[in-house]
Coordinates of C-alpha atoms in Angstrom, one line a residue:
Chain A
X1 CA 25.0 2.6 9.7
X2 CA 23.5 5.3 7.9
X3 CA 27.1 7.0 7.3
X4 CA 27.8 3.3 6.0
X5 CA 25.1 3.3 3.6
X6 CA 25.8 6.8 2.4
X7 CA 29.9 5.8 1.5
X8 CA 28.6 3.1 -0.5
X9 CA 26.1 4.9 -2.6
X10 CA 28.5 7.2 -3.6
X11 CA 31.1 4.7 -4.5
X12 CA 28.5 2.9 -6.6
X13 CA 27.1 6.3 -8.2
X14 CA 31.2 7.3 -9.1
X15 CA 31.6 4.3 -10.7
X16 CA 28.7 4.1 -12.8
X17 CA 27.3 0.7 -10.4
X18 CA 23.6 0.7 -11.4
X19 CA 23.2 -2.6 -10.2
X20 CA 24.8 -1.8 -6.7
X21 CA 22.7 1.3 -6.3
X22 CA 19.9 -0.8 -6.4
X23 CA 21.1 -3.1 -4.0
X24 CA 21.9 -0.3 -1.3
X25 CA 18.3 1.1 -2.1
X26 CA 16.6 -2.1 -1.7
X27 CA 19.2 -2.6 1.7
X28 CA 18.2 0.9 3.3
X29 CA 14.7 0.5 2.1
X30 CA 14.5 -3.1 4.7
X31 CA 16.7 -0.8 7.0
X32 CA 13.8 1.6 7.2
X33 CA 10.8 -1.0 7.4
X34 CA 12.8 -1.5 11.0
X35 CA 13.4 1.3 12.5
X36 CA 11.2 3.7 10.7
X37 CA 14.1 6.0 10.3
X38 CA 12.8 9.0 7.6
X39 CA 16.7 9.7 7.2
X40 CA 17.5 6.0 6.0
X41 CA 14.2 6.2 3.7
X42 CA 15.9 8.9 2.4
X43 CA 18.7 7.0 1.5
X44 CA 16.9 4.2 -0.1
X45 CA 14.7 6.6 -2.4
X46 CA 17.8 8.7 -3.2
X47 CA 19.6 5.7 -4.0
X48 CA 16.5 4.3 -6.3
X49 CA 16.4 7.4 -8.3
X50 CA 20.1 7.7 -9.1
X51 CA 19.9 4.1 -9.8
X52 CA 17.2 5.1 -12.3
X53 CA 19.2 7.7 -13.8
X54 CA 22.1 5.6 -14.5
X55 CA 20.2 3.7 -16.6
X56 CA 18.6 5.9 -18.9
X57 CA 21.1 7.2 -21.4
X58 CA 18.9 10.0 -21.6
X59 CA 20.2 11.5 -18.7
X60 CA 23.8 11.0 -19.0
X61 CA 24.1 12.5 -22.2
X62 CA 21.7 15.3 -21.1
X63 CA 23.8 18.9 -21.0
X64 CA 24.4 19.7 -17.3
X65 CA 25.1 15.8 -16.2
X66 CA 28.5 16.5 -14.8
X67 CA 27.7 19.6 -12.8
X68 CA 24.8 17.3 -11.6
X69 CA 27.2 14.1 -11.0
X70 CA 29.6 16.7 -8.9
X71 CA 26.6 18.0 -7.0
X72 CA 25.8 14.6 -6.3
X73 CA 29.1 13.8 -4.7
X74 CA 29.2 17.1 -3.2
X75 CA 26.4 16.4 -1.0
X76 CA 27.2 12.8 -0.1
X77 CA 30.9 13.9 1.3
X78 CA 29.1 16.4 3.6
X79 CA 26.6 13.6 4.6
X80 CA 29.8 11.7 4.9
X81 CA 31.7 13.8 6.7
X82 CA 28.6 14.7 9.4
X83 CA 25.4 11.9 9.4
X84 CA 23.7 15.2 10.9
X85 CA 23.6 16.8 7.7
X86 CA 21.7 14.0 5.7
X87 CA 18.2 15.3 6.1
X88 CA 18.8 18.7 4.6
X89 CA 21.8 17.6 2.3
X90 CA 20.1 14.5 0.6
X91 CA 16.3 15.2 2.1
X92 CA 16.1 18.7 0.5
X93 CA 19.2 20.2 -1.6
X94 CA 20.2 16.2 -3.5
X95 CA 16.5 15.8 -3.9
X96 CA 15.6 18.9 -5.4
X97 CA 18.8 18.7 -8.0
X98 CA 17.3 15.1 -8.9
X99 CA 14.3 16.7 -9.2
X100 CA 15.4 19.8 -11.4
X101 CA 17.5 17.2 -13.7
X102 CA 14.0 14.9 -14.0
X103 CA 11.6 18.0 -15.2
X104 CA 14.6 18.9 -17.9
X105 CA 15.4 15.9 -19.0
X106 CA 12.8 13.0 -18.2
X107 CA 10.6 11.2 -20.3
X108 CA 7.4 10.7 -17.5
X109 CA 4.9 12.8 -15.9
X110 CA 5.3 12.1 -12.2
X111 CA 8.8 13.0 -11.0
X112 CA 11.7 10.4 -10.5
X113 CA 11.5 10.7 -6.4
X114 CA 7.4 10.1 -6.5
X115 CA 8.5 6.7 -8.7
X116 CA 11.1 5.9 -5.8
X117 CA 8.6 6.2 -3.2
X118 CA 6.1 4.0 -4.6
X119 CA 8.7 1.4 -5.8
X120 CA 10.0 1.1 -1.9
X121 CA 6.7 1.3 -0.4
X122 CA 6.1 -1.8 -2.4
X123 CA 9.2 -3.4 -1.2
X124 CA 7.6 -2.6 2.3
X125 CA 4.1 -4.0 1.3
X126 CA 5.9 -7.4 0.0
X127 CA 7.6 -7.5 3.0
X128 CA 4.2 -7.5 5.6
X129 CA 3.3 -4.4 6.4
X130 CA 0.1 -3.2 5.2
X131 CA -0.6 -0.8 1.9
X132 CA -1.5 2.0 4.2
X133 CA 1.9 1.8 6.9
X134 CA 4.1 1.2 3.7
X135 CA 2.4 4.2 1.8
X136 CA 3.6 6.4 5.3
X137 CA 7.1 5.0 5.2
X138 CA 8.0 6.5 2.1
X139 CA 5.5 9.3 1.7
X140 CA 4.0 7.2 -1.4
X141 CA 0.8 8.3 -2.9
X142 CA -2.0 5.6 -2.4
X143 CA -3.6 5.8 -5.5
X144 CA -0.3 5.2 -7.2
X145 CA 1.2 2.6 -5.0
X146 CA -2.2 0.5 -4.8
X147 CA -1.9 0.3 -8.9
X148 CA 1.3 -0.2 -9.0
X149 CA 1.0 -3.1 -6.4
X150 CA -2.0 -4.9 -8.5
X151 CA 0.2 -5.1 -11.2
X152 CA 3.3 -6.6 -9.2
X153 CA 2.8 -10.8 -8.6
X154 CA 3.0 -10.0 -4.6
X155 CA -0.7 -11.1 -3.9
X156 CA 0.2 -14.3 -5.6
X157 CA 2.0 -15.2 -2.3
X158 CA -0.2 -14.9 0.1
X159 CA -2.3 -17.2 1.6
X160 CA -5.8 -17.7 0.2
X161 CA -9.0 -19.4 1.7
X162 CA -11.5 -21.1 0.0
X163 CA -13.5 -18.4 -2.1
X164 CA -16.7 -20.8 -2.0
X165 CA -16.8 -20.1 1.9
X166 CA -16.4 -16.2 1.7
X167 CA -18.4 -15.9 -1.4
X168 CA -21.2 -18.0 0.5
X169 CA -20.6 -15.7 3.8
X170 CA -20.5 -12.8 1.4
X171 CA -23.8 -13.6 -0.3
X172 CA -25.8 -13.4 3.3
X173 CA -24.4 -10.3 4.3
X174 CA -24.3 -8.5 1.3
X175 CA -28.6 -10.0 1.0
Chain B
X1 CA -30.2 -1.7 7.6
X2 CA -26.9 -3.0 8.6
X3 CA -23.1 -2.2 8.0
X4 CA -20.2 -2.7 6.3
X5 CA -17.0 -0.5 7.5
X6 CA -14.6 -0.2 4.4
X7 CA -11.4 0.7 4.6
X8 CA -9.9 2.4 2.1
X9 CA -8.2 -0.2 0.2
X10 CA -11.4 -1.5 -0.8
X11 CA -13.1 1.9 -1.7
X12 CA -10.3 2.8 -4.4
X13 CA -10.2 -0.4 -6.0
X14 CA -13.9 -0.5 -6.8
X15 CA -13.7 3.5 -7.4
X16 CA -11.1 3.0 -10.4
X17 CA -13.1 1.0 -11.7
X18 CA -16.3 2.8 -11.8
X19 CA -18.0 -0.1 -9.5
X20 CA -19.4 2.5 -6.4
X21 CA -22.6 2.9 -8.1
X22 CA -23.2 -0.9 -7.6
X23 CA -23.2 -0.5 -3.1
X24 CA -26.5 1.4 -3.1
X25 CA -27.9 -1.8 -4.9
X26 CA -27.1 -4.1 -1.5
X27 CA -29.4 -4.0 1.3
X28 CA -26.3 -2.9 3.4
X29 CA -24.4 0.7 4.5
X30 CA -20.6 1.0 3.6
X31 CA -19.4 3.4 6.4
X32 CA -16.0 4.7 6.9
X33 CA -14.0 6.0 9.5
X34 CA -13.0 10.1 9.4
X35 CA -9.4 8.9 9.0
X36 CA -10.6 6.9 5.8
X37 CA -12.6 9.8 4.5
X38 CA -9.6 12.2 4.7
X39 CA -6.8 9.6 3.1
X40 CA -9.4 9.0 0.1
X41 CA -10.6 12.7 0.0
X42 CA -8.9 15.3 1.7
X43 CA -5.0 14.8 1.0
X44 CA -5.4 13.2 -2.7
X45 CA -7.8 16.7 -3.6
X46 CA -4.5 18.3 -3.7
X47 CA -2.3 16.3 -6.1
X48 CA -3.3 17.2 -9.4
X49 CA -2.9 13.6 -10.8
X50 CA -5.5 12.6 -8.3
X51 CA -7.7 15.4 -7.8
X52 CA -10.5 14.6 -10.3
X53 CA -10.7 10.8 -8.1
X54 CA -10.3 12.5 -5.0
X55 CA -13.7 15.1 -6.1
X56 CA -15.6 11.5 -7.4
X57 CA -14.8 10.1 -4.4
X58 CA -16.4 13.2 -2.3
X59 CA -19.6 13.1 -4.9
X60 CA -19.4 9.4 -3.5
X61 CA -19.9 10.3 0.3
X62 CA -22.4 13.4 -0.6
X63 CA -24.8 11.2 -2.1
X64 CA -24.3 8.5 0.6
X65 CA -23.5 5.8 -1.3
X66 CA -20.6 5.6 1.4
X67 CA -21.2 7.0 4.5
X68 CA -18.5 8.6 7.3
X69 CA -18.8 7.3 10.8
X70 CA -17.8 8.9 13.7
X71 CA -17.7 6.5 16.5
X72 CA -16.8 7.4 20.1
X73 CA -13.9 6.2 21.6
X74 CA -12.5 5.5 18.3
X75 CA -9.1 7.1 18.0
X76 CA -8.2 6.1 21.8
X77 CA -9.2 2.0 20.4
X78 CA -7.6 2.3 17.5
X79 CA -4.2 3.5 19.6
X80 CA -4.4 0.2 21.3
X81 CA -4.7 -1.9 18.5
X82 CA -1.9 -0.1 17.0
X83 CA 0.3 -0.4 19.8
X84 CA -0.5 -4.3 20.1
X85 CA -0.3 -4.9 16.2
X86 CA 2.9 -3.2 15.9
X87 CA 4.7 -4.8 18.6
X88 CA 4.0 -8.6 17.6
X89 CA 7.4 -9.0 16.3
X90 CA 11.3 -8.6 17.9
X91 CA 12.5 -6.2 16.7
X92 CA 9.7 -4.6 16.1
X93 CA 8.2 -3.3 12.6
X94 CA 4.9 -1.3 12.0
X95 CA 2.7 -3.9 10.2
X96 CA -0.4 -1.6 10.8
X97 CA -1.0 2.2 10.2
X98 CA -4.0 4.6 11.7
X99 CA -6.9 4.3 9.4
X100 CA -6.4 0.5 9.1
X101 CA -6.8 0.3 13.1
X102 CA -9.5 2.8 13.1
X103 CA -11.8 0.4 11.3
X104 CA -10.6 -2.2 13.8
X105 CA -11.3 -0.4 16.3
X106 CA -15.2 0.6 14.8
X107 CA -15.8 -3.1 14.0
X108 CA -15.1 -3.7 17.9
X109 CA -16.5 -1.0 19.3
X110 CA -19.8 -0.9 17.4
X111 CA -22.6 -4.0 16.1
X112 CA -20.8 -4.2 12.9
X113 CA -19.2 -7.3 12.6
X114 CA -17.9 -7.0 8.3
X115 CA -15.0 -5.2 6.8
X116 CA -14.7 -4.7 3.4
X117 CA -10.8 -4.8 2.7
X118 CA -8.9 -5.4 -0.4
X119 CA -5.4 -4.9 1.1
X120 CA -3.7 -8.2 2.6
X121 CA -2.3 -7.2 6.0
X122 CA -5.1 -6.3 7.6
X123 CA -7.3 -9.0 6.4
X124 CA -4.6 -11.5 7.6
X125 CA -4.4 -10.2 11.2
X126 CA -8.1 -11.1 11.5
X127 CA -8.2 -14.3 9.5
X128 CA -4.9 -16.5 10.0
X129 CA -2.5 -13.6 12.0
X130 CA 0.2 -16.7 12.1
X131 CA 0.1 -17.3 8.3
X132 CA 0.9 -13.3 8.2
X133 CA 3.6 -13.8 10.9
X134 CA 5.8 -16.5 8.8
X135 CA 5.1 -14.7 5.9
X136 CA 6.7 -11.7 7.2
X137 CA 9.6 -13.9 9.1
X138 CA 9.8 -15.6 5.6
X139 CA 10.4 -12.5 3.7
X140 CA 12.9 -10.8 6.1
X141 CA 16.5 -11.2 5.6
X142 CA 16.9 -10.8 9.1
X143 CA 16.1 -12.7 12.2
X144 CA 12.1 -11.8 13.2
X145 CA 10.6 -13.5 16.2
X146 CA 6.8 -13.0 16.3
X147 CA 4.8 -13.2 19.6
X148 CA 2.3 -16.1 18.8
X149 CA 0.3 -16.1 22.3
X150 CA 0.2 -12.2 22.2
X151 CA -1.0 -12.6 17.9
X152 CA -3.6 -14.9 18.8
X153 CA -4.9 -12.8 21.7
X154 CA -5.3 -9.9 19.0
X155 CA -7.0 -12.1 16.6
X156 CA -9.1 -13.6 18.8
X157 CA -10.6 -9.8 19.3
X158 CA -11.9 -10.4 15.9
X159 CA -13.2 -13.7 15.5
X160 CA -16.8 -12.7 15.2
X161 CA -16.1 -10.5 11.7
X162 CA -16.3 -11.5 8.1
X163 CA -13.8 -10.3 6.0
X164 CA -14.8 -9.9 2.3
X165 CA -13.0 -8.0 -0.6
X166 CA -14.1 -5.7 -3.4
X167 CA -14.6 -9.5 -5.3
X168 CA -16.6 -10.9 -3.1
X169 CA -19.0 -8.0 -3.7
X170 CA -18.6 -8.1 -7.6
X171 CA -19.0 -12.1 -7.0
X172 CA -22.5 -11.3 -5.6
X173 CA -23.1 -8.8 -7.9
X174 CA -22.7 -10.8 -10.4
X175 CA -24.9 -13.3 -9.3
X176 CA -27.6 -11.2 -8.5
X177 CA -27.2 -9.7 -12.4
X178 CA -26.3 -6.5 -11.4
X179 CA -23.4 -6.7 -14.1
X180 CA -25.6 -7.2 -16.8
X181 CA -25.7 -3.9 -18.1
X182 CA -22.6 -4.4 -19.4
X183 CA -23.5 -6.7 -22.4
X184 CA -21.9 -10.2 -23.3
X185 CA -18.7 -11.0 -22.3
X186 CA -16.3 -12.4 -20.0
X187 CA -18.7 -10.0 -17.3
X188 CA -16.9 -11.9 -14.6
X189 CA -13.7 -12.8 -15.4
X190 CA -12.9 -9.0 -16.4
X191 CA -14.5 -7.5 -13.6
X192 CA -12.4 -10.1 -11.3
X193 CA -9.2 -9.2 -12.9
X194 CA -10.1 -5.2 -12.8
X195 CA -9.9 -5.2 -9.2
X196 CA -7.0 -7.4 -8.7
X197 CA -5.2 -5.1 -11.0
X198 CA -6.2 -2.1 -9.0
X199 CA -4.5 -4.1 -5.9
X200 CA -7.0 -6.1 -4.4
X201 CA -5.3 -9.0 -2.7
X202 CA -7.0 -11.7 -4.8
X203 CA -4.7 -14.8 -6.6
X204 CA -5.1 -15.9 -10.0
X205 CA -6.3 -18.7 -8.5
X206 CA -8.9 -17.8 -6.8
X207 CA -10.5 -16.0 -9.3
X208 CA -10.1 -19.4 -11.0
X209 CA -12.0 -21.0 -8.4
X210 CA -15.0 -18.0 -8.8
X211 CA -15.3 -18.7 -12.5
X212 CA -15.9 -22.3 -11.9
X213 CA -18.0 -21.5 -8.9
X214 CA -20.0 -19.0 -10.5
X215 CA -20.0 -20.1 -14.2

């Protein structure tokens, strides 16, 4: 599955499919809420941020972008060609490019991956797990991802209680 | 005086909003698990976005306006609740992490019977553990079964705690004019709306039904 995952992203990444990156990132992201798999949340944040960078002209006019956009490839053939190699080939050496390309040429403090890792461990947290298991899955920062969800309309779907009986229970408690 | 475990959830979301200062005003203790203690202290103290909240956040426990617990027996209860949280659905996903379970485990294992949470999960495992079940089968785009017998068994453990959030505490607070040195205004509403946008698990329309409840 994960060799599956990895063919599509880089079709979608050659062909300049912003949308479809998003789609495999959001995919692998539900992928990982499963099986917990650090290789397919790799995927999934990998996925995000080249998603990201496809959308910000920024980047793609930025010197260096088609030594980056070969790099890219590069390293998904070889995670192609052996599943094995995805942890050090998109985990470490595609992450750190990413990385290196973000500090030259992006607009925000915070890197591009950190951004990824929040945005999926939100996609976790709307999904059921709690902040705290969905902040592990993806290595997100709770400060960040607990902002970041208060601004998101996820609490809006949950079911609420009558705040006069907690506020009461509340009030004795609290003396 | 008696206690309120906190999980972490709860602590930032009044933190970022400058709001600790109001806990020594209750008649209560907010204690927190070591696990709690070292995700709001330890591991943020070495980002550097996050340092200077992570250092407040120590000032916080120093002075004891929040208090670190170390209950015996702890870890090895937390385990369990772990393993029976996480295994409520087919296939199974990890609804529950560590420090959450750990203050499960101290609200079972000691006289405390309140936990201050702002995050949803958690609160819903204690509460209404089926609402959280088809809300999690309703957001999967794959087949989930839950356990139902086996969720009720686990909520069941808890159906002697309160559950309140970081607005239930500002609701009181508010109340009890602890607010008021903040001027005029909208003290409420604003306040209310602070925490939800720090991630507090509140709707819009509940914080409706606390303005008209409290106006």
């Amino acid at each position: 599955m994960k060799k599956e995952f990895v063919e599509k992203l880089k079709k979608a990444f050659l062909h300049g499919d912003a949308r479809g990156l998003k789609e495999i990132s959001n995919e692998s992201a539900e992928q990982a809420v499963l099986s917990r798999d650090k290789e397919m949340v790799l995927i999934s944040l990998v996925s995000y941020a080249l998603y990201k960078m496809l959308t910000k002209p920024h980047y793609h006019y930025a010197p260096g972008w088609s030594d980056f956009v070969k790099e890219v490839v590069s390293h998904l053939e070889l995670c192609i060609k052996d599943p094995r190699a995805i942890q050090e080939a998109l985990g470490k050496r595609l992450i750190e490019d990413i990385a290196k390309m973000d500090k030259l040429h992006g607009r925000f403090m915070g890197d591009l991956i950190e951004r990824a890792r929040v945005k999926q461990a939100s996609r976790a947290y709307a999904m059921g797990l709690s902040l705290d298991s969905a902040a592990e899955l993806t290595g997100a920062d709770r400060f960040r991802l607990y902002a970041y969800i208060g601004r998101t309309r996820i609490h809006e779907e949950i079911p609420a209680r009558s705040v006069r009986d907690r506020y009461e229970r509340a009030k004795e408690v609290l003396g | 005086m008696s206690q309120i475990v906190c999980d972490s959830s709860s602590i930032i979301s009044l933190s970022e909003n400058c709001l600790l200062n109001l806990l020594p005003r209750f008649k209560v203790d907010f204690v927190v698990p070591r696990s709690v203690e070292k995700e709001l202290v330890d591991k943020p103290l070495r980002v550097d976005e996050f340092e200077f909240k992570a250092l407040r956040l120590r000032e916080a426990i120093n002075e004891g306006i929040i208090q670190v617990k170390d209950v015996p027996g702890v870890h090895k209860r937390a385990e369990q609740i772990l393993a029976e949280a996480n295994s409520l659905f087919t296939p199974r996903i990890k609804i529950l992490h560590e420090g959450e379970a750990e203050c499960m485990a101290m609200l079972e294992l000691t006289d405390v019977n309140t936990l201050l949470v702002d995050e949803r999960t958690t609160r819903l495992i204690i509460e209404d553990i089926i609402a959280l079940g088809n809300f999690i089968q309703s957001r999967a785009s794959f087949k989930l079964r839950m356990d139902r017998e086996k969720a009720m068994a686990l909520q069941e453990r808890f159906s002697d705690v309160t559950v309140l959030r970081s607005t239930e505490l500002i609701a009181v607070a508010y109340e009890k004019g602890l607010l008021n040195n903040l001027g005029d205004g909208h003290l409420l509403h604003a306040s209310l709306y602070a925490l939800k946008y720090s991630g507090c698990a509140i709707t819009k329309g509940e914080i409706k039904e606390y303005l008209q409840l409290l106006k």
